[in-house]
One Martini backbone bead per residue (centre of mass of N, CA, C, O) as a GRO file, in nm:
protein
  102
    1GLN     BB    1   9.685  10.428   7.872
    2HIS     BB    2   9.432  10.278   8.041
    3THR     BB    3   9.163  10.063   8.197
    4SER     BB    4   9.358   9.972   8.482
    5CYS     BB    5   9.416  10.275   8.559
    6ALA     BB    6   9.528  10.576   8.745
    7LEU     BB    7   9.474  10.920   8.843
    8SER     BB    8   9.585  11.133   9.126
    9LEU     BB    9   9.512  11.399   9.351
   10ASN     BB   10   9.673  11.361   9.670
   11GLU     BB   11   9.754  11.254   9.953
   12ASN     BB   12  10.132  11.227  10.035
   13TRP     BB   13  10.235  11.194  10.339
   14ASP     BB   14  10.042  10.967  10.438
   15GLU     BB   15  10.056  10.626  10.389
   16ASP     BB   16   9.767  10.550  10.493
   17VAL     BB   17   9.603  10.666  10.260
   18ARG     BB   18   9.676  10.458  10.046
   19ALA     BB   19   9.575  10.211  10.203
   20ASP     BB   20   9.283  10.310  10.243
   21MET     BB   21   9.216  10.341   9.944
   22SER     BB   22   9.264  10.049   9.864
   23ASP     BB   23   9.058   9.925  10.059
   24ALA     BB   24   8.808  10.076   9.954
   25LEU     BB   25   8.824   9.974   9.658
   26ASP     BB   26   8.806   9.670   9.736
   27ARG     BB   27   8.514   9.696   9.849
   28ILE     BB   28   8.379   9.801   9.587
   29ALA     BB   29   8.601   9.614   9.399
   30PRO     BB   30   8.638   9.305   9.412
   31GLU     BB   31   8.789   9.029   9.382
   32ASP     BB   32   8.717   8.730   9.180
   33ARG     BB   33   8.777   8.434   9.328
   34LYS     BB   34   8.512   8.259   9.210
   35GLY     BB   35   8.387   8.372   8.930
   36SER     BB   36   8.080   8.540   8.998
   37LEU     BB   37   8.070   8.866   8.965
   38TYR     BB   38   8.192   8.863   8.665
   39ARG     BB   39   8.199   8.839   8.320
   40HIS     BB   40   8.477   8.984   8.300
   41SER     BB   41   8.767   8.733   8.300
   42ALA     BB   42   8.989   8.663   8.073
   43GLU     BB   43   9.242   8.839   8.225
   44GLY     BB   44   9.133   8.795   8.513
   45LEU     BB   45   9.027   8.852   8.843
   46ASP     BB   46   9.146   9.169   8.833
   47ASP     BB   47   9.022   9.317   8.583
   48MET     BB   48   8.738   9.433   8.647
   49PRO     BB   49   8.812   9.587   8.905
   50ALA     BB   50   9.010   9.774   8.752
   51HIS     BB   51   8.799   9.914   8.574
   52ILE     BB   52   8.628  10.030   8.801
   53LYS     BB   53   8.847  10.197   8.945
   54SER     BB   54   8.923  10.368   8.700
   55ALA     BB   55   8.640  10.496   8.661
   56LEU     BB   56   8.627  10.633   8.945
   57ILE     BB   57   8.901  10.800   8.932
   58GLY     BB   58   9.062  10.813   8.663
   59ALA     BB   59   9.284  10.927   8.373
   60SER     BB   60   9.287  11.229   8.491
   61VAL     BB   61   9.457  11.545   8.559
   62THR     BB   62   9.475  11.858   8.724
   63ILE     BB   63   9.772  12.063   8.719
   64PRO     BB   64   9.912  12.314   8.865
   65ILE     BB   65  10.096  12.591   8.711
   66ARG     BB   66  10.363  12.808   8.839
   67ASP     BB   67  10.632  12.930   8.710
   68GLY     BB   68  10.710  12.620   8.614
   69LYS     BB   69  10.554  12.497   8.868
   70LEU     BB   70  10.418  12.315   9.088
   71ALA     BB   71  10.081  12.398   9.249
   72THR     BB   72  10.059  12.234   9.498
   73GLY     BB   73   9.997  12.124   9.783
   74THR     BB   74  10.168  12.032  10.054
   75TRP     BB   75  10.020  11.722  10.051
   76GLN     BB   76  10.037  11.685   9.754
   77GLY     BB   77  10.003  11.425   9.500
   78ILE     BB   78  10.086  11.213   9.237
   79TRP     BB   79   9.895  10.942   9.136
   80TYR     BB   80   9.968  10.609   9.047
   81LEU     BB   81   9.725  10.356   8.963
   82GLU     BB   82   9.756  10.009   8.991
   83PHE     BB   83   9.513   9.731   8.945
   84ARG     BB   84   9.717   9.522   8.858
   85ALA     BB   85   9.926   9.254   8.932
   86SER     BB   86  10.046   9.256   8.670
   87LYS     BB   87  10.257   9.346   8.432
   88HIS     BB   88  10.252   9.667   8.257
   89SER     BB   89  10.241   9.875   7.994
   90ARG     BB   90  10.272  10.233   8.010
   91LYS     BB   91  10.127  10.557   7.932
   92VAL     BB   92  10.207  10.907   7.939
   93VAL     BB   93  10.010  11.201   7.889
   94ALA     BB   94  10.085  11.545   7.825
   95THR     BB   95   9.876  11.837   7.865
   96ILE     BB   96   9.925  12.174   7.781
   97GLN     BB   97   9.752  12.459   7.918
   98GLY     BB   98   9.742  12.818   7.844
   99GLU     BB   99   9.927  13.102   7.937
  100LYS     BB  100  10.135  13.357   7.810
  101ASN     BB  101  10.332  13.584   7.929
  102ALA     BB  102  10.439  13.906   7.801
   0.00000   0.00000   0.00000
C-alpha cells in the first residue's frame, strides 16, 4: 500500500529477467541526478521515478488459486518491486474472491 512500489506476476526462473526489467524501467523513468527532470523531488531524487514505475507496473495482481494452491505457470512468480533506495515500511493487503464448491 504505497505509491512507490509495485506488484507483478512475472518470469521468476531466470534472474536476468529481473535485472532486465529493472534496467528497462530505469531507462523509462531515470533517477533525477541533476534535479532537473521532475518537479516533485522533496523526498529525494529517486521519489518521482518510483511513482512513475509504480504507476506503470501497478499495485495489484490477480493470482489464480485452484484447490487452495497458487495456480501460477511453471516459470511465474509474484514480484514485489520496491523502487525507493531507502528503507520504507510497506503493507500488503490480500483480497480473496471466488466461489466455494458445494
